[in-house]
Each structure stands twice: as C-alpha cells, then as structure tokens.
Amino acid sequence: QMTPIAEISGLKIGSRPASRTKSDRIEDLRAIPWVFSWAQARVMLPGWYGVGTAIAAFEDKALLQEMAAGWPFFAAMLANMEQVIAKSDMGIAARYATLVEDRVMADAIFTRISDGWHRSRDGLLLATGQPHLLANNPALDASIRLRLPYIEPLNLLQIELIKRRRAGEKDERIGEGILLSINAIATALRNSG
C-alpha cells in the first residue's frame, strides 16, 4: 500500500501483468513493477536493503575498504547502490507510508526501512571512505541535486491523487494524473526501478 504498485499495474507497459495471478500477495508480484513502485515512492528498497546490515556485520573494515578500492565487481556494486541511495528520499518515503491503512504496521515497517537506509548509507560511506554520497562523482551528484527539487512536488501530487483514488473518488482526471505523475517521476529520476 505504500507504493503505487496497484496503479502501476494499470499501465499498459511491458508484455506481462504486474502480478502472476489476480492475487495481491507479495509472492505473486513480478520483480520489475515491484522495483519500479519502490522507485516511485523514493525508497529504492531493492537497491540497498540489507547491505548496511551486511557491512556492519563484516568485522574486517580495513579489508572492506580494500575490496571497495581494488575489486571492480564490489566497487561497481557499491557505485550502483550509491546512485540509488542518492535518488532516494526518506522524507518523501515517509509521506508514501501514510498511504498504508494499518498505521501501527506502517510505522513499524517504515522504521525498519528507514533504519536500514541509514545503515546502508553509513556502511557505503565507511567502505568508500567518502565524506558524503557521490563525493567521488561530482557530475552525477550535481545532476541528481539539480533534478530533486522538481521531483518532490511530483511525488506529493502523486500521493494526494493516490489517496483520492483509493478513497473511492471516480473522477477520470485523478487516474490520468496518477499515470502522468508515474511517467514524470520515472523520467525525472532517469530510471524505472
């Protein structure tokens, strides 16, 4: 409920439906729309979740930094994760969490997500030795920072429209606005998941 997965499933993109069956169980979701929905909600969960816990549990931090500097596969994985974390926004994500009907569950799960995001960001910075995200890639940092102020209003608009649609409003413009916001956010983030 925190993501626009239900709304994405209504899009006419791809060759397959968002779910393997008519079920809304997580086990039946297809990966691409699921990842795309987390990107829309500015969480980017599949790109970083669990990595911070793994880095924290890795005892030899010097070896971790050595691997980040000298092992191309590990460096590329960290660079990809860094880009994803840089495009995420836990403040915006918290607003998407308000879409979840069960507030107790939403708060508990979102706390885990937010804590995991902070662990992953901190672990990434520890492994790379950077003072902040994208310090080693100023061009990408500037590109993302220039786009983020324009994406936030799109996210806020999308949240409001999804709330209205899920509350039962039938106005066609709401559905059209949701679809346009999905397209605009994906374009502004320069990725679909």
GROMACS .gro file of C-alpha atoms in nm:
model
  193
    1GLN     CA    1   0.000   0.000   0.000
    2MET     CA    2   0.296   0.233   0.047
    3THR     CA    3   0.386   0.225  -0.319
    4PRO     CA    4   0.186   0.288  -0.635
    5ILE     CA    5   0.214  -0.080  -0.738
    6ALA     CA    6  -0.164  -0.109  -0.783
    7GLU     CA    7  -0.166   0.200  -1.003
    8ILE     CA    8   0.137   0.080  -1.199
    9SER     CA    9  -0.039  -0.248  -1.269
   10GLY     CA   10  -0.296  -0.046  -1.464
   11LEU     CA   11  -0.034   0.091  -1.702
   12LYS     CA   12  -0.011  -0.055  -2.049
   13ILE     CA   13   0.363  -0.118  -2.039
   14GLY     CA   14   0.559  -0.436  -2.077
   15SER     CA   15   0.443  -0.769  -2.206
   16ARG     CA   16   0.326  -0.911  -1.874
   17PRO     CA   17   0.093  -0.806  -1.595
   18ALA     CA   18   0.234  -0.674  -1.264
   19SER     CA   19   0.126  -0.992  -1.088
   20ARG     CA   20   0.142  -1.358  -1.188
   21THR     CA   21  -0.218  -1.408  -1.072
   22LYS     CA   22  -0.511  -1.189  -0.969
   23SER     CA   23  -0.371  -1.210  -0.614
   24ASP     CA   24  -0.221  -0.912  -0.432
   25ARG     CA   25   0.017  -1.136  -0.234
   26ILE     CA   26   0.381  -1.030  -0.247
   27GLU     CA   27   0.477  -1.380  -0.365
   28ASP     CA   28   0.276  -1.328  -0.682
   29LEU     CA   29   0.423  -0.990  -0.782
   30ARG     CA   30   0.664  -0.965  -1.071
   31ALA     CA   31   1.002  -0.808  -0.999
   32ILE     CA   32   1.004  -0.521  -1.248
   33PRO     CA   33   0.681  -0.347  -1.141
   34TRP     CA   34   0.765  -0.415  -0.776
   35VAL     CA   35   1.107  -0.248  -0.809
   36PHE     CA   36   0.954   0.032  -1.017
   37SER     CA   37   0.696   0.102  -0.745
   38TRP     CA   38   0.968   0.139  -0.478
   39ALA     CA   39   1.149   0.385  -0.707
   40GLN     CA   40   0.831   0.590  -0.749
   41ALA     CA   41   0.793   0.609  -0.369
   42ARG     CA   42   1.156   0.729  -0.348
   43VAL     CA   43   1.258   0.435  -0.128
   44MET     CA   44   1.454   0.237  -0.389
   45LEU     CA   45   1.437  -0.051  -0.141
   46PRO     CA   46   1.562  -0.337  -0.366
   47GLY     CA   47   1.879  -0.142  -0.447
   48TRP     CA   48   2.015  -0.118  -0.093
   49TYR     CA   49   1.807  -0.309   0.164
   50GLY     CA   50   2.019  -0.538   0.378
   51VAL     CA   51   2.355  -0.411   0.258
   52GLY     CA   52   2.403  -0.188   0.562
   53THR     CA   53   2.341  -0.479   0.795
   54ALA     CA   54   2.589  -0.693   0.599
   55ILE     CA   55   2.856  -0.421   0.608
   56ALA     CA   56   2.803  -0.365   0.981
   57ALA     CA   57   2.845  -0.739   1.042
   58PHE     CA   58   3.165  -0.757   0.835
   59GLU     CA   59   3.434  -0.747   1.102
   60ASP     CA   60   3.741  -0.651   0.899
   61LYS     CA   61   3.662  -0.292   0.799
   62ALA     CA   62   4.010  -0.241   0.652
   63LEU     CA   63   3.955  -0.537   0.420
   64LEU     CA   64   3.614  -0.396   0.329
   65GLN     CA   65   3.775  -0.066   0.226
   66GLU     CA   66   4.048  -0.253   0.038
   67MET     CA   67   3.783  -0.451  -0.153
   68ALA     CA   68   3.592  -0.130  -0.234
   69ALA     CA   69   3.909   0.027  -0.373
   70GLY     CA   70   4.057  -0.272  -0.554
   71TRP     CA   71   3.784  -0.517  -0.655
   72PRO     CA   72   3.596  -0.386  -0.961
   73PHE     CA   73   3.287  -0.602  -0.903
   74PHE     CA   74   3.245  -0.482  -0.544
   75ALA     CA   75   3.323  -0.121  -0.640
   76ALA     CA   76   3.059  -0.133  -0.916
   77MET     CA   77   2.801  -0.279  -0.677
   78LEU     CA   78   2.872  -0.001  -0.427
   79ALA     CA   79   2.858   0.264  -0.702
   80ASN     CA   80   2.519   0.137  -0.818
   81MET     CA   81   2.391   0.131  -0.462
   82GLU     CA   82   2.525   0.481  -0.403
   83GLN     CA   83   2.332   0.617  -0.702
   84VAL     CA   84   2.014   0.450  -0.576
   85ILE     CA   85   2.059   0.585  -0.223
   86ALA     CA   86   2.130   0.933  -0.361
   87LYS     CA   87   1.799   0.927  -0.552
   88SER     CA   88   1.601   0.804  -0.254
   89ASP     CA   89   1.442   1.037  -0.001
   90MET     CA   90   1.324   0.906   0.334
   91GLY     CA   91   1.122   1.223   0.398
   92ILE     CA   92   0.920   1.169   0.079
   93ALA     CA   93   0.907   0.795   0.150
   94ALA     CA   94   0.753   0.869   0.491
   95ARG     CA   95   0.472   1.052   0.314
   96TYR     CA   96   0.408   0.747   0.095
   97ALA     CA   97   0.392   0.542   0.416
   98THR     CA   98   0.079   0.742   0.507
   99LEU     CA   99  -0.098   0.552   0.228
  100VAL     CA  100  -0.087   0.236   0.441
  101GLU     CA  101  -0.418   0.180   0.616
  102ASP     CA  102  -0.280  -0.004   0.922
  103ARG     CA  103  -0.089   0.280   1.090
  104VAL     CA  104   0.078   0.061   1.355
  105MET     CA  105   0.211  -0.176   1.090
  106ALA     CA  106   0.310   0.114   0.864
  107ASP     CA  107   0.507   0.284   1.140
  108ALA     CA  108   0.682  -0.038   1.243
  109ILE     CA  109   0.779  -0.136   0.890
  110PHE     CA  110   0.876   0.214   0.783
  111THR     CA  111   1.102   0.244   1.090
  112ARG     CA  112   1.280  -0.073   0.977
  113ILE     CA  113   1.310   0.063   0.624
  114SER     CA  114   1.444   0.400   0.741
  115ASP     CA  115   1.690   0.240   0.983
  116GLY     CA  116   1.809   0.008   0.706
  117TRP     CA  117   1.853   0.301   0.468
  118HIS     CA  118   2.069   0.487   0.723
  119ARG     CA  119   2.278   0.173   0.791
  120SER     CA  120   2.328   0.122   0.418
  121ARG     CA  121   2.426   0.484   0.356
  122ASP     CA  122   2.664   0.484   0.652
  123GLY     CA  123   2.812   0.147   0.553
  124LEU     CA  124   2.864   0.268   0.197
  125LEU     CA  125   3.045   0.580   0.318
  126LEU     CA  126   3.259   0.369   0.551
  127ALA     CA  127   3.353   0.128   0.272
  128THR     CA  128   3.431   0.400   0.018
  129GLY     CA  129   3.588   0.648   0.260
  130GLN     CA  130   3.376   0.932   0.121
  131PRO     CA  131   3.257   1.220   0.341
  132HIS     CA  132   2.915   1.222   0.168
  133LEU     CA  133   2.728   1.042  -0.108
  134LEU     CA  134   2.868   1.090  -0.458
  135ALA     CA  135   3.173   1.280  -0.332
  136ASN     CA  136   3.377   1.081  -0.585
  137ASN     CA  137   3.134   1.156  -0.868
  138PRO     CA  138   3.062   1.532  -0.863
  139ALA     CA  139   2.899   1.535  -1.209
  140LEU     CA  140   2.639   1.276  -1.109
  141ASP     CA  141   2.596   1.448  -0.773
  142ALA     CA  142   2.521   1.779  -0.945
  143SER     CA  143   2.285   1.614  -1.194
  144ILE     CA  144   2.082   1.446  -0.922
  145ARG     CA  145   2.078   1.753  -0.696
  146LEU     CA  146   1.952   1.970  -0.981
  147ARG     CA  147   1.660   1.735  -1.051
  148LEU     CA  148   1.547   1.655  -0.695
  149PRO     CA  149   1.366   1.986  -0.622
  150TYR     CA  150   1.147   1.923  -0.929
  151ILE     CA  151   1.068   1.563  -0.837
  152GLU     CA  152   0.942   1.633  -0.484
  153PRO     CA  153   0.625   1.821  -0.594
  154LEU     CA  154   0.552   1.538  -0.837
  155ASN     CA  155   0.577   1.287  -0.553
  156LEU     CA  156   0.350   1.495  -0.331
  157LEU     CA  157   0.096   1.531  -0.610
  158GLN     CA  158   0.108   1.158  -0.676
  159ILE     CA  159   0.048   1.078  -0.309
  160GLU     CA  160  -0.256   1.308  -0.297
  161LEU     CA  161  -0.401   1.162  -0.616
  162ILE     CA  162  -0.347   0.805  -0.495
  163LYS     CA  163  -0.519   0.889  -0.164
  164ARG     CA  164  -0.817   1.025  -0.354
  165ARG     CA  165  -0.837   0.729  -0.590
  166ARG     CA  166  -0.806   0.477  -0.306
  167ALA     CA  167  -1.072   0.666  -0.109
  168GLY     CA  168  -1.313   0.597  -0.393
  169GLU     CA  169  -1.310   0.917  -0.600
  170LYS     CA  170  -1.403   0.827  -0.957
  171ASP     CA  171  -1.302   1.141  -1.148
  172GLU     CA  172  -1.111   1.031  -1.461
  173ARG     CA  173  -0.866   1.317  -1.414
  174ILE     CA  174  -0.738   1.156  -1.092
  175GLY     CA  175  -0.643   0.837  -1.274
  176GLU     CA  176  -0.491   1.034  -1.559
  177GLY     CA  177  -0.295   1.247  -1.311
  178ILE     CA  178  -0.158   0.937  -1.139
  179LEU     CA  179  -0.040   0.792  -1.470
  180LEU     CA  180   0.117   1.123  -1.572
  181SER     CA  181   0.291   1.153  -1.234
  182ILE     CA  182   0.431   0.799  -1.269
  183ASN     CA  183   0.575   0.888  -1.608
  184ALA     CA  184   0.710   1.224  -1.489
  185ILE     CA  185   0.879   1.080  -1.179
  186ALA     CA  186   1.038   0.797  -1.377
  187THR     CA  187   1.164   1.047  -1.633
  188ALA     CA  188   1.298   1.286  -1.369
  189LEU     CA  189   1.474   1.007  -1.178
  190ARG     CA  190   1.609   0.878  -1.509
  191ASN     CA  191   1.527   0.523  -1.422
  192SER     CA  192   1.228   0.300  -1.383
  193GLY     CA  193   1.348   0.092  -1.093
   0.00000   0.00000   0.00000
